mmCIF file of C-alpha atoms in Angstrom:
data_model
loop_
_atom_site.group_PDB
_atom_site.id
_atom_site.type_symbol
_atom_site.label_atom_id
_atom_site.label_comp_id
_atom_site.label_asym_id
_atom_site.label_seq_id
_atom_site.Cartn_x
_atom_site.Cartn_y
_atom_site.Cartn_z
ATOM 1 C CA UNK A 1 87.001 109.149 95.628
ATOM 2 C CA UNK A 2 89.119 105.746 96.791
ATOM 3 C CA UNK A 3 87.907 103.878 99.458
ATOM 4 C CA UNK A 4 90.818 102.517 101.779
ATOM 5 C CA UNK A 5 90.802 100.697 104.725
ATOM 6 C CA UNK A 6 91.618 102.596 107.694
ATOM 7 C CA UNK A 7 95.241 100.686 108.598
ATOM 8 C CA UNK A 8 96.433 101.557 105.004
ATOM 9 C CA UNK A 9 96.611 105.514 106.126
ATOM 10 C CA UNK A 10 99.782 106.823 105.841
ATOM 11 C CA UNK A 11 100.896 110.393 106.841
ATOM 12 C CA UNK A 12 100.415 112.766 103.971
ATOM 13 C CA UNK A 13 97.617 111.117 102.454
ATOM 14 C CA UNK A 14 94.631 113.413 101.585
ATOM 15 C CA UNK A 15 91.388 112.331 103.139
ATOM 16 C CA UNK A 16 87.689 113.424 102.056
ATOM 17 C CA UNK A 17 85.623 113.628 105.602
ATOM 18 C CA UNK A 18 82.310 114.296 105.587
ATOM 19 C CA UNK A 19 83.011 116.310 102.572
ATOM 20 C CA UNK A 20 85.766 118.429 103.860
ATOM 21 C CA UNK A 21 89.159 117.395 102.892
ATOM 22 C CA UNK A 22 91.917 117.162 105.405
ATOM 23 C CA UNK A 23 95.688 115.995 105.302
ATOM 24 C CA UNK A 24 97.314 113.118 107.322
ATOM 25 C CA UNK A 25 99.965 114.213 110.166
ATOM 26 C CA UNK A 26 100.375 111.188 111.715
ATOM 27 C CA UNK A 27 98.694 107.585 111.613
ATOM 28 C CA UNK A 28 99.458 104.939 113.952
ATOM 29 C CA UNK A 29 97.535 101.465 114.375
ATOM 30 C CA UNK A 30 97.765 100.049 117.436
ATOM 31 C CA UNK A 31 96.750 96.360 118.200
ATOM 32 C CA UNK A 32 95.717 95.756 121.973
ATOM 33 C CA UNK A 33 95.626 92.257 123.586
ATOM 34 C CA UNK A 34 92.019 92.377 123.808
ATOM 35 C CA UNK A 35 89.723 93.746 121.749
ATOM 36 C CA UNK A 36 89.231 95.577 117.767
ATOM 37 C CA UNK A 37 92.427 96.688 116.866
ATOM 38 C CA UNK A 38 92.071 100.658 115.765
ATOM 39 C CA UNK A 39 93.647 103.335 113.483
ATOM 40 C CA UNK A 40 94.611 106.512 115.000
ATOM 41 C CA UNK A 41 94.619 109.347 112.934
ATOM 42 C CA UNK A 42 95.865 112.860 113.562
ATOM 43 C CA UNK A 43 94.894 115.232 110.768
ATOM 44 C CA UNK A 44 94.535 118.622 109.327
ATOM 45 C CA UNK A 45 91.521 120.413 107.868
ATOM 46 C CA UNK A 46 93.068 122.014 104.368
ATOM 47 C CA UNK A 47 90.261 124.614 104.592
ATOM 48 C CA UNK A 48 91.021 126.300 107.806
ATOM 49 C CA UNK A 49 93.969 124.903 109.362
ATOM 50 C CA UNK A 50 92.217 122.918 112.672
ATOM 51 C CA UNK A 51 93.631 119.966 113.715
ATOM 52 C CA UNK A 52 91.256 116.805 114.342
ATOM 53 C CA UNK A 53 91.996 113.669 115.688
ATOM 54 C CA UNK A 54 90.219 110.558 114.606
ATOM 55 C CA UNK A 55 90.273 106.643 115.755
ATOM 56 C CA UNK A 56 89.008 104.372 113.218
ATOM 57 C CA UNK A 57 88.524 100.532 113.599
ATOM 58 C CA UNK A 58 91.479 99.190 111.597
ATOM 59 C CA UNK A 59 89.169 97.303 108.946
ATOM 60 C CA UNK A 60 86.365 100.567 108.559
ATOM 61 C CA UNK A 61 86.889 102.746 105.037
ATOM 62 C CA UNK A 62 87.695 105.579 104.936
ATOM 63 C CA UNK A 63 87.548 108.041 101.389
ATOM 64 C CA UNK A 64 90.909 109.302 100.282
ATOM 65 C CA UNK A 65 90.499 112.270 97.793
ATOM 66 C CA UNK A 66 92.774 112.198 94.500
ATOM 67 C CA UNK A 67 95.589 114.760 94.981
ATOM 68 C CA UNK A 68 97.873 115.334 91.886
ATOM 69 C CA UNK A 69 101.083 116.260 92.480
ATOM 70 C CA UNK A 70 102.898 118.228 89.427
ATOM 71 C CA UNK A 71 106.150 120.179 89.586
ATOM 72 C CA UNK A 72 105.505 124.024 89.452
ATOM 73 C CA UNK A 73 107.317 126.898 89.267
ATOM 74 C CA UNK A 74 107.780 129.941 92.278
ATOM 75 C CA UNK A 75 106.697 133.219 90.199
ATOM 76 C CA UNK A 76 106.245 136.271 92.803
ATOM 77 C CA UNK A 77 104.422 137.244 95.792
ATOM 78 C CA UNK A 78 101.804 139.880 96.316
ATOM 79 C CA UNK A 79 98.614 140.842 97.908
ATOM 80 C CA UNK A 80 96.930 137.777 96.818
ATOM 81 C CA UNK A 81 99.151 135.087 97.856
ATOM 82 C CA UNK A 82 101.995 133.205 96.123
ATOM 83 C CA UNK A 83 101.997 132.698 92.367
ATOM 84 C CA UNK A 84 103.063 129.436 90.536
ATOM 85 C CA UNK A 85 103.043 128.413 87.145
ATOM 86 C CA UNK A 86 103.281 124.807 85.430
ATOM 87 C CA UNK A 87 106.016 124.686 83.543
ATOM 88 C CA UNK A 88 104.146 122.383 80.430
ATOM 89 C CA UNK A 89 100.724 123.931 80.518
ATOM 90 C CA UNK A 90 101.823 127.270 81.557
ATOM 91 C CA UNK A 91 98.698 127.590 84.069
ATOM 92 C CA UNK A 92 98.792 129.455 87.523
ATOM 93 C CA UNK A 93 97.458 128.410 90.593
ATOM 94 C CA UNK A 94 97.822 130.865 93.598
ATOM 95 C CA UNK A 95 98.522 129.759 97.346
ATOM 96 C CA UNK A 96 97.119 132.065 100.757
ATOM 97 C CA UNK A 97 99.717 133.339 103.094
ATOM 98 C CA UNK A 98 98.748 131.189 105.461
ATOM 99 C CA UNK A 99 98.753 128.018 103.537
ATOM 100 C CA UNK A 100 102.564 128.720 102.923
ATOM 101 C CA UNK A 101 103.362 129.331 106.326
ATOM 102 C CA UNK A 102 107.077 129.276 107.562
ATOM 103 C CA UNK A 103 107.917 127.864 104.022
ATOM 104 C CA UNK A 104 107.792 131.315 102.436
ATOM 105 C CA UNK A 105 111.082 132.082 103.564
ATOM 106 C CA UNK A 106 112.824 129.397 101.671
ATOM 107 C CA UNK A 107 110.787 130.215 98.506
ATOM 108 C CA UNK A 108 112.938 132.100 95.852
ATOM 109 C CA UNK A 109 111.517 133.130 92.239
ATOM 110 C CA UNK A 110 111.648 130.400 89.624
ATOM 111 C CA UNK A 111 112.016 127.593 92.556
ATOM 112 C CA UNK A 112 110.761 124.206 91.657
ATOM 113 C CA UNK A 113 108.212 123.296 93.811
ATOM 114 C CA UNK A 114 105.166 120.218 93.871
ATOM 115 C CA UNK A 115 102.018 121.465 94.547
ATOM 116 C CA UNK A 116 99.610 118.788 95.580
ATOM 117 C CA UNK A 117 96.537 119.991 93.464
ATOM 118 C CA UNK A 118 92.989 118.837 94.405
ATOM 119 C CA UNK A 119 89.900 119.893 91.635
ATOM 120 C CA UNK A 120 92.169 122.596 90.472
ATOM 121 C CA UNK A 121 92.978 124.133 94.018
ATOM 122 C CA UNK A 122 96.509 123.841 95.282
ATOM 123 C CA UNK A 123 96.353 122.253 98.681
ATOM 124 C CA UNK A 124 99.903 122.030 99.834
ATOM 125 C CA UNK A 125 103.459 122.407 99.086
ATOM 126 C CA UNK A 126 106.410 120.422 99.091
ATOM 127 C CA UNK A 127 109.843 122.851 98.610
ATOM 128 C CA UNK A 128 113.552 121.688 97.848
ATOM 129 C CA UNK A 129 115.218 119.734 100.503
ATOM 130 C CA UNK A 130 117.959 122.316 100.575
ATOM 131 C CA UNK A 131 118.381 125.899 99.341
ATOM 132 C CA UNK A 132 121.261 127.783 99.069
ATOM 133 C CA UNK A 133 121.666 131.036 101.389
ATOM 134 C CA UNK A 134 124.238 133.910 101.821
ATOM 135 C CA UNK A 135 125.515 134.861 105.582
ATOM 136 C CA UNK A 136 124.472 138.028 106.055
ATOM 137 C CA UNK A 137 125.707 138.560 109.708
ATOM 138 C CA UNK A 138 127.481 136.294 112.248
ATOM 139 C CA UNK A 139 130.631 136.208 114.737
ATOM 140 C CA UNK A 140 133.600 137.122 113.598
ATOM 141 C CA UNK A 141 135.958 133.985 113.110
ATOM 142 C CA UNK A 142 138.066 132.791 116.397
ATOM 143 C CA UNK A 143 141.581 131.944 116.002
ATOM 144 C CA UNK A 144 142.081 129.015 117.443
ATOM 145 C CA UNK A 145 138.562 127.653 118.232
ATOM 146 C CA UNK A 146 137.923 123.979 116.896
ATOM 147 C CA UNK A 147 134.880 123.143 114.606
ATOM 148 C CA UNK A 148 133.754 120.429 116.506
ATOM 149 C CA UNK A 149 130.895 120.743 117.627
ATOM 150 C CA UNK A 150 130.657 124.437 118.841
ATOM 151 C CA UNK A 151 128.075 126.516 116.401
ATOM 152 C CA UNK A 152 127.606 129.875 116.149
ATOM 153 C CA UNK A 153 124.506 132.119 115.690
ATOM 154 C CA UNK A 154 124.367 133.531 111.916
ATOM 155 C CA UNK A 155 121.156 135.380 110.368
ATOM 156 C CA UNK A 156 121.091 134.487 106.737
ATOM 157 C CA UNK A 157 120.006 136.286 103.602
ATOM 158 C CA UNK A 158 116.251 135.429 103.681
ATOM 159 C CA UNK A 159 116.109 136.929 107.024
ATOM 160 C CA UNK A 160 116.076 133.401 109.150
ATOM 161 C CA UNK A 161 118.131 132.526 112.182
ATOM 162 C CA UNK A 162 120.009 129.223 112.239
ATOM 163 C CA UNK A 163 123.311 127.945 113.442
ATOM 164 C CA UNK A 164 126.464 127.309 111.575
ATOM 165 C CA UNK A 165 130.236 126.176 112.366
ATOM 166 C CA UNK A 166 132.827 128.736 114.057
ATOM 167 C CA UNK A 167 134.717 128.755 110.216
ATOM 168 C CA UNK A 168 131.763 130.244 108.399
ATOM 169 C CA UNK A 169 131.887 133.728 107.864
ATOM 170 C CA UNK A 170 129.629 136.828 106.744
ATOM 171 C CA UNK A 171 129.243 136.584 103.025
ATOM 172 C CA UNK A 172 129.694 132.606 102.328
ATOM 173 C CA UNK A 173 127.363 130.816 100.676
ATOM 174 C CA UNK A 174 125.354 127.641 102.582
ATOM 175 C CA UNK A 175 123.046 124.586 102.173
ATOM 176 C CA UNK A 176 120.625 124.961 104.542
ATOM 177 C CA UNK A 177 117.916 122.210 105.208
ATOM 178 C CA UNK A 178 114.276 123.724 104.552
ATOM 179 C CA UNK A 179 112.501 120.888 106.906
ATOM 180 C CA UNK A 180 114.311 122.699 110.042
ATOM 181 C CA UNK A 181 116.545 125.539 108.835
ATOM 182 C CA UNK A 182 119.941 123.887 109.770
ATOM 183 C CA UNK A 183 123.077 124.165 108.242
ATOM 184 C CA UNK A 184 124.036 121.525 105.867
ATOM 185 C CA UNK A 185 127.408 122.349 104.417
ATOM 186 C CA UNK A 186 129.224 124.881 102.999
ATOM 187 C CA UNK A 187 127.695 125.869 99.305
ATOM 188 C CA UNK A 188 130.320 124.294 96.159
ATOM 189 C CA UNK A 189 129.519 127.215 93.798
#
């Protein structure tokens, strides 16, 4: 464990709390006129998913646990969870349902992901900025209407709902952004 002061937080950060581990959402310091300026620090238990927030006196320490992060590969999904494999040592870690979340609908097999691994769990995910998708259904095409700035509803091939341009129809291939789900652009393959 690293000792840090509490100001140095940043969100993402792992941090080892009376020996539970949690993960940073948000820190903010905030430096009144009068009096100890403090840390606030909105965080997530990895174990169980509650969220905790925590003010710290800008100079206290705080432990932040050592999180690797390695590049893994997307296997398959069953009963157990989500299977990954690193591509050099060829071990597997498995992640819950719930620790995936919303995520799992962006994951597709042999996907490069990071896993941020802590004592040989796998704590969290980070996927691909963008995927690519097929249209599976939207509105049929509009003579006539302009692209600016009108979208239409479309339900791509992973099942998710997003919005794309009046030009896109069923059957083209898109970038969509996994942080939100939004179109990006048109796919160049």
């Amino acid at each position: 464990m690293v000792k840090i002061i509490a100001s140095s937080v940043r969100k993402g950060n792992v941090l080892d709390v009376d020996g539970k581990l949690y993960v940073v959402l948000t820190a903010q310091n905030f430096h009144p006129g009068k009096g100890t300026p403090v840390t606030q620090v909105d965080m997530r238990r990895i174990s169980d998913g509650v969220k905790v927030s925590e003010r710290y006196r800008t100079t206290e320490q705080v432990e932040r646990a050592f999180v690797e992060d390695r590049e893994h590969n997307f296997l398959y999904e069953d009963g157990d969870g989500y299977h990954f494999m690193n591509p050099e040592s060829y071990d597997q870690l498995t992640m819950s349902h719930e620790d995936i979340g919303d995520l799992k609908a962006y994951l597709q097999e042999g996907m490069t992901v990071i896993l941020s691994v802590h004592e040989g769990v796998a704590i969290a995910i980070d996927l691909p900025r963008h995927v690519t998708l097929e249209i599976m259904e939207t509105e049929p095409v509009v003579k006539g209407q302009t692209a600016s700035s009108s979208y239409k509803p479309a339900i791509l091939s992973n099942g998710v709902r997003t919005l794309v341009p009046p030009h896109i129809s069923a059957g083209t291939r898109v970038v969509i952004a996994t942080e939100d789900g939004s179109y990006v652009e048109r796919a160049k393959d």
